[in-house]
Short mmCIF file of C-alpha atoms and ligand atoms in Angstrom, two decimals:
data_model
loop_
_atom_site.label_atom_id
_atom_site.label_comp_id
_atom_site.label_asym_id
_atom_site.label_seq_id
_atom_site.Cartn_x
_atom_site.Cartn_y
_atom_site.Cartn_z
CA UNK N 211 0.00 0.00 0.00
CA UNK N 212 2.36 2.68 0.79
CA UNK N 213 4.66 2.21 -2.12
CA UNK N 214 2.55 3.28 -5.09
CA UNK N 215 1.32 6.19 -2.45
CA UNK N 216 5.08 6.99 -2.90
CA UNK N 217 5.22 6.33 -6.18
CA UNK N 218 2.49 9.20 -6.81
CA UNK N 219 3.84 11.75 -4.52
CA UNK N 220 7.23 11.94 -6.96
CA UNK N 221 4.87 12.25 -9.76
CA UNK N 222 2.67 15.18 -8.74
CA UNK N 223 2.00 17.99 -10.37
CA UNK N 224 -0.72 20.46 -10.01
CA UNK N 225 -3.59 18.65 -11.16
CA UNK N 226 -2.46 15.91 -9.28
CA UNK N 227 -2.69 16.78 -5.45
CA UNK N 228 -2.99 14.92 -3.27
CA UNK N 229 -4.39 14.87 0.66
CA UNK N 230 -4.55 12.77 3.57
CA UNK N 231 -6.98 12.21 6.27
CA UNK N 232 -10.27 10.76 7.27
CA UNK N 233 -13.95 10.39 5.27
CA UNK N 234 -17.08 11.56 7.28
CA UNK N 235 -20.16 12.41 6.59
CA UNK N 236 -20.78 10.72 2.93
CA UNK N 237 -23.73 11.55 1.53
CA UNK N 238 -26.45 10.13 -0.84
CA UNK N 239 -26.00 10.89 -4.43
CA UNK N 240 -27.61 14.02 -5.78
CA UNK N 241 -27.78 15.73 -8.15
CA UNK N 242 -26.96 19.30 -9.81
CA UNK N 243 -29.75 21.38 -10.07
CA UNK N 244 -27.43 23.77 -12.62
CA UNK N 245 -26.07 21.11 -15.23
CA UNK N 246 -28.29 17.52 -13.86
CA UNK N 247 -24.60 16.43 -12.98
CA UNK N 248 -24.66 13.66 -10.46
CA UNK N 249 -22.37 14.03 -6.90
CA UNK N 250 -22.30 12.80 -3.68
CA UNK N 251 -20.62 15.00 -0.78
CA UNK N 252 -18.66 14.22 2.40
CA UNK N 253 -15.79 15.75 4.67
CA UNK N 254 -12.52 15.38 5.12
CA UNK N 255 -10.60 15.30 8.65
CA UNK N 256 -6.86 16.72 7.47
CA UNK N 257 -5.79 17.15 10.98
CA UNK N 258 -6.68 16.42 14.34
CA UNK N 259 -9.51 19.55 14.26
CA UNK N 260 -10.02 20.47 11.14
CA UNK N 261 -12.34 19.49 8.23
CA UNK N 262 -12.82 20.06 4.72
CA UNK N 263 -15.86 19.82 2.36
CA UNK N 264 -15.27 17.31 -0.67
CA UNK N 265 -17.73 16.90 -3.60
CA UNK N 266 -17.25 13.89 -6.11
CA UNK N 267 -17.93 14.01 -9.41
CA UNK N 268 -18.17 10.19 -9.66
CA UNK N 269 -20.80 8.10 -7.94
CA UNK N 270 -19.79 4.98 -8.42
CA UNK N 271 -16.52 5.55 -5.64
CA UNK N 272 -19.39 6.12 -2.64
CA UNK N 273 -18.90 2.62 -1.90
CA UNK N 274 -15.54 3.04 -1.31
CA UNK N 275 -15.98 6.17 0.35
CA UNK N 276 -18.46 4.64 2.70
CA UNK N 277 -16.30 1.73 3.52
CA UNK N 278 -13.34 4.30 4.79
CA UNK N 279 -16.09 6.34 6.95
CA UNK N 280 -17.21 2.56 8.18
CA UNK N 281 -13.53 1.65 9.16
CA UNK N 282 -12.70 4.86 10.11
CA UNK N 283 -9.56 3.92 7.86
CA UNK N 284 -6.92 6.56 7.20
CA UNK N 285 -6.56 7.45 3.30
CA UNK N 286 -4.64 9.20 0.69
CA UNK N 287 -6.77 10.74 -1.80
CA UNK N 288 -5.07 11.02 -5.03
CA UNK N 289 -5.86 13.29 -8.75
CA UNK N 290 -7.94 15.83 -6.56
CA UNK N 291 -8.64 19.73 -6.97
CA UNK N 292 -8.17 21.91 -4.55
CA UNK N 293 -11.07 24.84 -4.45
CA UNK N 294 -11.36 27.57 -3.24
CA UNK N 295 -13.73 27.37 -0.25
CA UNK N 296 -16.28 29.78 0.82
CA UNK N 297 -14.72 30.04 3.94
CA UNK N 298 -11.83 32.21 3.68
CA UNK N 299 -8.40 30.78 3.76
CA UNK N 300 -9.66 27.26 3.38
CA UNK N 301 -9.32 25.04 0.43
CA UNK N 302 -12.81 22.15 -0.37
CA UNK N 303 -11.46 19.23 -1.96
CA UNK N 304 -13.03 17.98 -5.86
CA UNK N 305 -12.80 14.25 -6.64
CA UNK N 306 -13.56 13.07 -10.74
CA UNK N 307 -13.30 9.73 -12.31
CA UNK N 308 -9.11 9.98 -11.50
CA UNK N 309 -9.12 10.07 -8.50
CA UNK N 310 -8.27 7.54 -6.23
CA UNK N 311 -8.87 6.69 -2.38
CA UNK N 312 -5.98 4.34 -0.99
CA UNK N 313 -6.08 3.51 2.18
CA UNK N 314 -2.35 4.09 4.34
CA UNK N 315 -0.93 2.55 7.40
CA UNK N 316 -1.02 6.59 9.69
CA UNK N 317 -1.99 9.86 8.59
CA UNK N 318 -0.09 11.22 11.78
CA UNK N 319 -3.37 11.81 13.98
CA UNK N 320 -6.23 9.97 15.35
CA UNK N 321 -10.05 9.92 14.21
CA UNK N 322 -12.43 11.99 15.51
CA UNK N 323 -16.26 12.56 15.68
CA UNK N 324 -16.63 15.59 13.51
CA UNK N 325 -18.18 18.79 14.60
CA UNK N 326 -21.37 18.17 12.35
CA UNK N 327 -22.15 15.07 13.61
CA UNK N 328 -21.82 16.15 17.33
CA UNK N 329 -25.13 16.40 19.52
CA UNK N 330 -26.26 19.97 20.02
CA UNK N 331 -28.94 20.82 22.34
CA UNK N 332 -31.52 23.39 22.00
CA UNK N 333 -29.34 26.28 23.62
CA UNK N 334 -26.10 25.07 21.56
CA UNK N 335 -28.28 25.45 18.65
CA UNK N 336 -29.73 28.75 19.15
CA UNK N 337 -26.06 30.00 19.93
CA UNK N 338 -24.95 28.85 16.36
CA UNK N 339 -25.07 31.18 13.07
CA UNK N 340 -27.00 31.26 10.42
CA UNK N 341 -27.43 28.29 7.64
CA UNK N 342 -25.03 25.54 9.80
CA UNK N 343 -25.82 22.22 9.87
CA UNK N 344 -26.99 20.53 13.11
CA UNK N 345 -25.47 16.80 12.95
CA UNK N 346 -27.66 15.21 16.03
CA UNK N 347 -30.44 16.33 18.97
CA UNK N 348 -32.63 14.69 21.05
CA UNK N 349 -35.78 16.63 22.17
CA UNK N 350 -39.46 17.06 22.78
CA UNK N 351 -41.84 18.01 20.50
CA UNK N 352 -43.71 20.37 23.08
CA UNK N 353 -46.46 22.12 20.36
CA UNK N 354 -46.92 21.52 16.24
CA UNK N 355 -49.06 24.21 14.87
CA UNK N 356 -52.44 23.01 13.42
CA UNK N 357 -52.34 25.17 10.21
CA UNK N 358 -49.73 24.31 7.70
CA UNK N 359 -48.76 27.08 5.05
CA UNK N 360 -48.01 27.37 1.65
CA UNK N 361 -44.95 29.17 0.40
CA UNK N 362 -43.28 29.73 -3.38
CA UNK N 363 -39.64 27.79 -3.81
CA UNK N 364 -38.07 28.77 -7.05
CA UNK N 365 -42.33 28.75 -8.39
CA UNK N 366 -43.42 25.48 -6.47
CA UNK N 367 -45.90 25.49 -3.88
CA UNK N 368 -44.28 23.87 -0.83
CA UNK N 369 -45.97 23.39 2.35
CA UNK N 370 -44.75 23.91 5.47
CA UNK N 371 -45.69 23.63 9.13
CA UNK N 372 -44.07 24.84 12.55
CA UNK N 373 -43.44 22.89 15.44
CA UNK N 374 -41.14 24.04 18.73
CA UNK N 375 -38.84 21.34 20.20
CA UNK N 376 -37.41 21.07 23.66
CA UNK N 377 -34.87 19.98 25.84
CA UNK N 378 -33.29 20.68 29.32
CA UNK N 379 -31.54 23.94 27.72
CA UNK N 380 -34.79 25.14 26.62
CA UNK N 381 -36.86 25.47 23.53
CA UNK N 382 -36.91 26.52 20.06
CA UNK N 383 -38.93 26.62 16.72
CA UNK N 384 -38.24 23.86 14.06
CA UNK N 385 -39.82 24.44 10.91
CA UNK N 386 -40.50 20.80 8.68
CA UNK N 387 -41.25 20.85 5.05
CA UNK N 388 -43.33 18.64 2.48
CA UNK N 389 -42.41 14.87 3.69
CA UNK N 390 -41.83 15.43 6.96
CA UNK N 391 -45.18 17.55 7.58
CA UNK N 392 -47.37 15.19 10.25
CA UNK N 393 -44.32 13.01 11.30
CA UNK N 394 -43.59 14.44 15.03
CA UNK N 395 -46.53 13.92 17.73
CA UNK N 396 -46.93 16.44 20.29
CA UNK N 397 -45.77 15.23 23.68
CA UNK N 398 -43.36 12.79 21.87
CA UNK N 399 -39.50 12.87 21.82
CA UNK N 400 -37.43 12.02 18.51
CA UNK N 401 -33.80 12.01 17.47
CA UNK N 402 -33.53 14.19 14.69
CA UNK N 403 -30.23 14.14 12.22
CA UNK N 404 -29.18 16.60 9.84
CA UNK N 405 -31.10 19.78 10.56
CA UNK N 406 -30.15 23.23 9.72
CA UNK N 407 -30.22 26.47 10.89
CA UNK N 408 -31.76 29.59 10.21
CA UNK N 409 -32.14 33.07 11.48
CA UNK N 410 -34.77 35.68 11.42
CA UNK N 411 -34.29 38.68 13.19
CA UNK N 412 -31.76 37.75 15.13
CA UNK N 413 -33.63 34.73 16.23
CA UNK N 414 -32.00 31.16 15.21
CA UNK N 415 -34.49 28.86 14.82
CA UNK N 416 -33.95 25.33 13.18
CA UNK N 417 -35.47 23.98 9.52
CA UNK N 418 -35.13 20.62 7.76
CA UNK N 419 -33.50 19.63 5.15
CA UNK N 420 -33.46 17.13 1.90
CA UNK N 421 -31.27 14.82 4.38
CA UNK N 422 -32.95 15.00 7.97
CA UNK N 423 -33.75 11.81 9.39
CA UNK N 424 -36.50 11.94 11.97
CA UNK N 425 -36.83 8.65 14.74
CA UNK N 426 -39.09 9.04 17.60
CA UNK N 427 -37.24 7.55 20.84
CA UNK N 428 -38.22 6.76 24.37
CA UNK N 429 -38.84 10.26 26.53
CA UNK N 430 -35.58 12.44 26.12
CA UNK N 431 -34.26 12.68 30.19
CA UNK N 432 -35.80 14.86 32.32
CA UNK N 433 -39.00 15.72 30.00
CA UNK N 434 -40.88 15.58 33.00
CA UNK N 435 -39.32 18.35 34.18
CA UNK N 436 -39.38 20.90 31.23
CA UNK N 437 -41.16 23.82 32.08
CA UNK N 438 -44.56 24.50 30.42
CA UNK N 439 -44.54 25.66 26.75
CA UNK N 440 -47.21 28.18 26.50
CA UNK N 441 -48.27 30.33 22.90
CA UNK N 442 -51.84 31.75 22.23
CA UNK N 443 -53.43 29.69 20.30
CA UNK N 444 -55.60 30.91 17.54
CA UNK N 445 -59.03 29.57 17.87
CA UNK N 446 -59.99 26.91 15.48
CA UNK N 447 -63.49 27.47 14.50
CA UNK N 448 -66.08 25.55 12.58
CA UNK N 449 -68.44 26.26 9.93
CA UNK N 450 -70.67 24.99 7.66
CA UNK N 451 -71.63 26.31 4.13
CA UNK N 452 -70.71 25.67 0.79
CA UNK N 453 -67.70 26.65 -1.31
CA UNK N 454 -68.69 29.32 -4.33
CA UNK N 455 -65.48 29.57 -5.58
CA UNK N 456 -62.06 27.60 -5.80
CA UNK N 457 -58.65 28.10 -7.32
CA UNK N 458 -56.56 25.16 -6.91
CA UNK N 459 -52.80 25.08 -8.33
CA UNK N 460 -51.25 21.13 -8.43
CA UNK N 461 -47.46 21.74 -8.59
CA UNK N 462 -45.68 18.34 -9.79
CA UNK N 463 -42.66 16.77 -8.81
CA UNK N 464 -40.27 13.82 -9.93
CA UNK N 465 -40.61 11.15 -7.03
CA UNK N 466 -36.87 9.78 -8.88
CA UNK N 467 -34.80 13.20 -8.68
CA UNK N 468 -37.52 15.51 -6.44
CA UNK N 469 -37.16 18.03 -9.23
CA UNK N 470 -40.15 20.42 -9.86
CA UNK N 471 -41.87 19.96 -13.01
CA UNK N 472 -43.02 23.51 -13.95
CA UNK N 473 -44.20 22.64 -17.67
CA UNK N 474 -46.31 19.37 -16.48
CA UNK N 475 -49.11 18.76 -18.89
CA UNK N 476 -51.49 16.87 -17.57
CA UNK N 477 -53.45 15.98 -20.76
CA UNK N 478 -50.60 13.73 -21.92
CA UNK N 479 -49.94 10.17 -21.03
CA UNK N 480 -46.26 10.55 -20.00
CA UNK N 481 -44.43 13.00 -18.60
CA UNK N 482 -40.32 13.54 -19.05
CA UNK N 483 -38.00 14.72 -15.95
CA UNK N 484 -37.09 18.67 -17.09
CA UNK N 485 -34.26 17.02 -15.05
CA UNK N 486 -32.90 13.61 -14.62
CA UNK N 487 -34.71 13.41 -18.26
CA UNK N 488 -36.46 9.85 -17.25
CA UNK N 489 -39.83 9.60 -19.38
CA UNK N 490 -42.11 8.45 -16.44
CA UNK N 491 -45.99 8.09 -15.95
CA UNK N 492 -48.22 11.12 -15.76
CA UNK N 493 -49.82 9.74 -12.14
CA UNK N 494 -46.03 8.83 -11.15
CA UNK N 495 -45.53 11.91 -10.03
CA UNK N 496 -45.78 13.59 -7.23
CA UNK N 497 -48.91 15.95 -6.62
CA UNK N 498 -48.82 19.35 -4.27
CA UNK N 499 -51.98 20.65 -4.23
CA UNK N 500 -52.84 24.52 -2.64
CA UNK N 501 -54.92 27.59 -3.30
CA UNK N 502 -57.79 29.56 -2.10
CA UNK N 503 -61.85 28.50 -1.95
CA UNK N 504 -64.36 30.89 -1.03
CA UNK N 505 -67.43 29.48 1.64
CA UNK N 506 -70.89 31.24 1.58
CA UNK N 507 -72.26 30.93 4.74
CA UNK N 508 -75.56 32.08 6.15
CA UNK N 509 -75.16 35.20 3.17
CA UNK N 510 -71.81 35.97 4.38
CA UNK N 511 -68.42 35.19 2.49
CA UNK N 512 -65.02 34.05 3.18
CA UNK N 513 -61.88 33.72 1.50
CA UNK N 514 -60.12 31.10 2.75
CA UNK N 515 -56.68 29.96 1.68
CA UNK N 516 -56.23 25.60 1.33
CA UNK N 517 -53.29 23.84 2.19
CA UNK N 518 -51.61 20.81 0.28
CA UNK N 519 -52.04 17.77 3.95
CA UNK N 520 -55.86 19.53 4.22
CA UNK N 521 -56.51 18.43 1.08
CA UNK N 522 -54.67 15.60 0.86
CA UNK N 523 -56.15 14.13 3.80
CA UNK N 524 -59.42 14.80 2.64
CA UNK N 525 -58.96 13.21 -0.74
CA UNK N 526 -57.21 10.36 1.03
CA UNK N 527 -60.03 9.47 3.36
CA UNK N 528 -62.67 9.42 0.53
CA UNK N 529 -60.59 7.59 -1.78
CA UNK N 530 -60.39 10.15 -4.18
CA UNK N 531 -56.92 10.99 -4.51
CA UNK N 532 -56.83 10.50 -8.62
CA UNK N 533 -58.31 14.03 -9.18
CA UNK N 534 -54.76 15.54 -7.89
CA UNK N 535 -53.91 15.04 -11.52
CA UNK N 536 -55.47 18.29 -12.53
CA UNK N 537 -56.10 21.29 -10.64
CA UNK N 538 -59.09 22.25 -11.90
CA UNK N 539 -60.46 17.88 -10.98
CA UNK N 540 -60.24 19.01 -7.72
CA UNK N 541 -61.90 22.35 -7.82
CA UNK N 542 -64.89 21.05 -9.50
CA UNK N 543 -65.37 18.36 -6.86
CA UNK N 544 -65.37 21.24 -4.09
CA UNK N 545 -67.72 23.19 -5.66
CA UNK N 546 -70.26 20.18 -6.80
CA UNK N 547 -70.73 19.24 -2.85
CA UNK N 548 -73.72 21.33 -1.55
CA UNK N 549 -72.21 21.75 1.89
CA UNK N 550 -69.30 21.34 3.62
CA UNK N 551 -68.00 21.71 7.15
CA UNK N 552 -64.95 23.53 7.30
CA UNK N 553 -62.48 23.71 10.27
CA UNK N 554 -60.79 27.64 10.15
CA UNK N 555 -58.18 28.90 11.98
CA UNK N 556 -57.35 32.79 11.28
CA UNK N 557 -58.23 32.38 7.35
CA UNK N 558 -56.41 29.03 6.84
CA UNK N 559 -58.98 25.83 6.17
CA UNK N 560 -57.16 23.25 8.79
CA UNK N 561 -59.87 20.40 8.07
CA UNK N 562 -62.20 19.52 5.92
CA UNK N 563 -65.56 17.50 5.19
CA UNK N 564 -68.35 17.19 3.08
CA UNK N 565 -71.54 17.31 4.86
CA UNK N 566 -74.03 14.82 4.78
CA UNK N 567 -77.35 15.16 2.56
CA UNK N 568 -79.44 15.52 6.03
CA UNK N 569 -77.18 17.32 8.50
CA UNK N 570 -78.35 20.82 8.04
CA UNK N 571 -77.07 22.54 11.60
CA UNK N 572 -74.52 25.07 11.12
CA UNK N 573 -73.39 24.31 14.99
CA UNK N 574 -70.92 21.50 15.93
CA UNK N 575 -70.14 20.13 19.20
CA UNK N 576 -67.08 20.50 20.78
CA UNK N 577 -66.23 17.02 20.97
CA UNK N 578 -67.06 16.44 17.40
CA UNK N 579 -64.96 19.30 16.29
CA UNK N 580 -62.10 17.65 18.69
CA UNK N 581 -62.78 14.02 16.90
CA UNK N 582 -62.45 15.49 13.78
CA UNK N 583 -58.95 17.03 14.71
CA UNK N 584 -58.01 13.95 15.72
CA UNK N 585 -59.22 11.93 13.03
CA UNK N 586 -56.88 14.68 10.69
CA UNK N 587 -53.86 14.20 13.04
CA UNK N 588 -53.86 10.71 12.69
CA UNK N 589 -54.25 10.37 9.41
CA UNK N 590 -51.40 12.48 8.59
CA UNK N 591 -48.71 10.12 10.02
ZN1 ZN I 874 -36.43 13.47 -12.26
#
């Protein structure tokens, strides 16, 4: 092993660096959203504390790459580029189809747990800057906001809901995206990998990411303890009446490479990837579905805005979940049902049903308002 390591050193020139250390963090493969140019990512250890990023250009070595994080093997990395990296001074390393990983007998210092994949708790967290990633925490989901939210990524609708997590330290506000909308219970604890964070006026709170991995785990220690996690809580109200107006928008995206498919036409049989270029069936992809209805009730009007899990759910639990095809499928379906019993919070629709042909009463009881939350809850895991 060490000889041809040798061998190359006398040989180098300056597209053939090379650098010594140990693999962390290896990624799964993704892809460029630029040039559809497929990578995986993972960090080097050069020294005893410090780390470099390294993209390769060439999946088929994340085997190897894996292996070396596995063993925690020491390696000489061979035909890389040395980058510039964002962080001043620093250099990222680039791997291509010449490069090669060999593992050596000593790189001169010992292994260690990198920085990223250290636990942080909540008051770590908040002390960190802006767009970092958090490698590990274990906490308590202590409140998850019943209204999710639409926003526009890059012209895709993408919901997103709030939650606040919790530990001994104290608490802070997670936001979870698309996928991972209706996986944390309140009350429950989870271990939660790869997170990020954010800030907002000077506030960090956390977000997820493409890569967080979300496990729920037995109560994180002394839960029982935390103090009380109080917000006002915006009154969810119900009402019945029926919709006079919708506008729903079904954004589309590859389930292969998660790219957004802003020229979907639904009329047609098959549908290519604008980016991993696969030719795929029109209901193979994935269907986000949002917009605004507006409920007459008792003469009065309301403009209500629809989230993607509201009507999802409701779809789901009346088997009707082909009409996400088309936008307009769905709009026609809410405005053919003569009434419908709506569950509002603020102006955001948070549950929805259609009424039955002989319930008339515009009043609901508590508890069936209460069922009917639960009923959405549940279904959403
Ligand atoms: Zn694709």
């Amino acid at each position: 092993m060490a000889s041809p390591a040798k061998k190359v050193k006398t040989e180098v020139s300056m597209d053939e660096t090379c650098v010594e250390g140990y693999i962390h963090n290896v990624s799964a493969v993704r892809i460029g959203v630029r040039n559809g140019a497929k990578y995986f990512n993972a960090s080097l250890q050069v020294s005893r504390d410090e780390f470099r990023h390294v993209v390769v250009f060439a999946v088929e070595k994340r085997s190897i790459f894996s292996l070396a994080e596995k063993n925690k093997s020491p390696v000489k990395l061979m035909k890389i580029k040395k980058r510039v990296s964002y962080e001043g001074g620093k250099f990222d390393v680039q791997c291509g189809k010449a490069t090669e990983l060999i593992v050596v007998t000593d790189v001169g210092f010992g292994f260690r747990e990198s920085p990223q994949n250290a636990q942080k708790t909540v008051a770590e967290a908040k002390a960190m800057a802006a767009r970092q990633q958090v490698g590990k925490m274990e906490v308590k989901v202590c409140r998850v906001e019943v209204a999710t939210e639409m926003v526009q990524i890059m012209g895709a609708n993408v919901e997103t809901q709030t939650c606040y997590v919790q530990d001994s330290s104290g608490h802070m506000k997670l936001q979870l995206w698309a996928g991972q909308i209706g996986l944390v219970v309140n009350g429950h604890s989870y271990q939660m990998r790869n997170l990020s964070t954010r800030e907002y006026l000077g506030c960090v709170s956390l977000t997820t990411t493409r890569n967080t991995e979300i496990a729920e785990i037995p109560e994180v220690a002394g839960a029982s303890s935390f103090p009380h996690f109080e917000v006002k809580e915006e009154v969810v109200t119900t009402l019945t009446g029926s919709i006079i107006r919708a506008e729903i928008a079904v954004s589309k995206k590859c389930t292969k490479c998660q790219a957004w498919q802003p020229d979907f036409n639904s009329a047609l049989k098959f549908h290519r990837c604008q980016r991993c270029k696969f030719l795929q069936k029109a209901e193979f992809y994935q269907c986000t579905a949002s917009g605004r209805v507006a409920l007459l009730q008792e003469g009065r009007e309301m403009d209500l805005s629809v989230t993607n899990s509201v009507i999802r759910c409701y779809l789901e639990k009346e088997a009707l979940t082909h009409l996400l095809i088309e936008g307009q499928n769905v709009e026609e379906h809410l405005l053919s049902g003569d009434a419908w019993r709506v569950h509002i919070q603020q102006d955001v629709v948070v549950g929805l049903d259609k009424v039955a042909e002989t319930a008339e009463s515009s009043e609901t009881e508590d508890g069936e308002l209460a069922g009917a939350m639960a009923a959405m809850e549940g279904e959403r895991i």
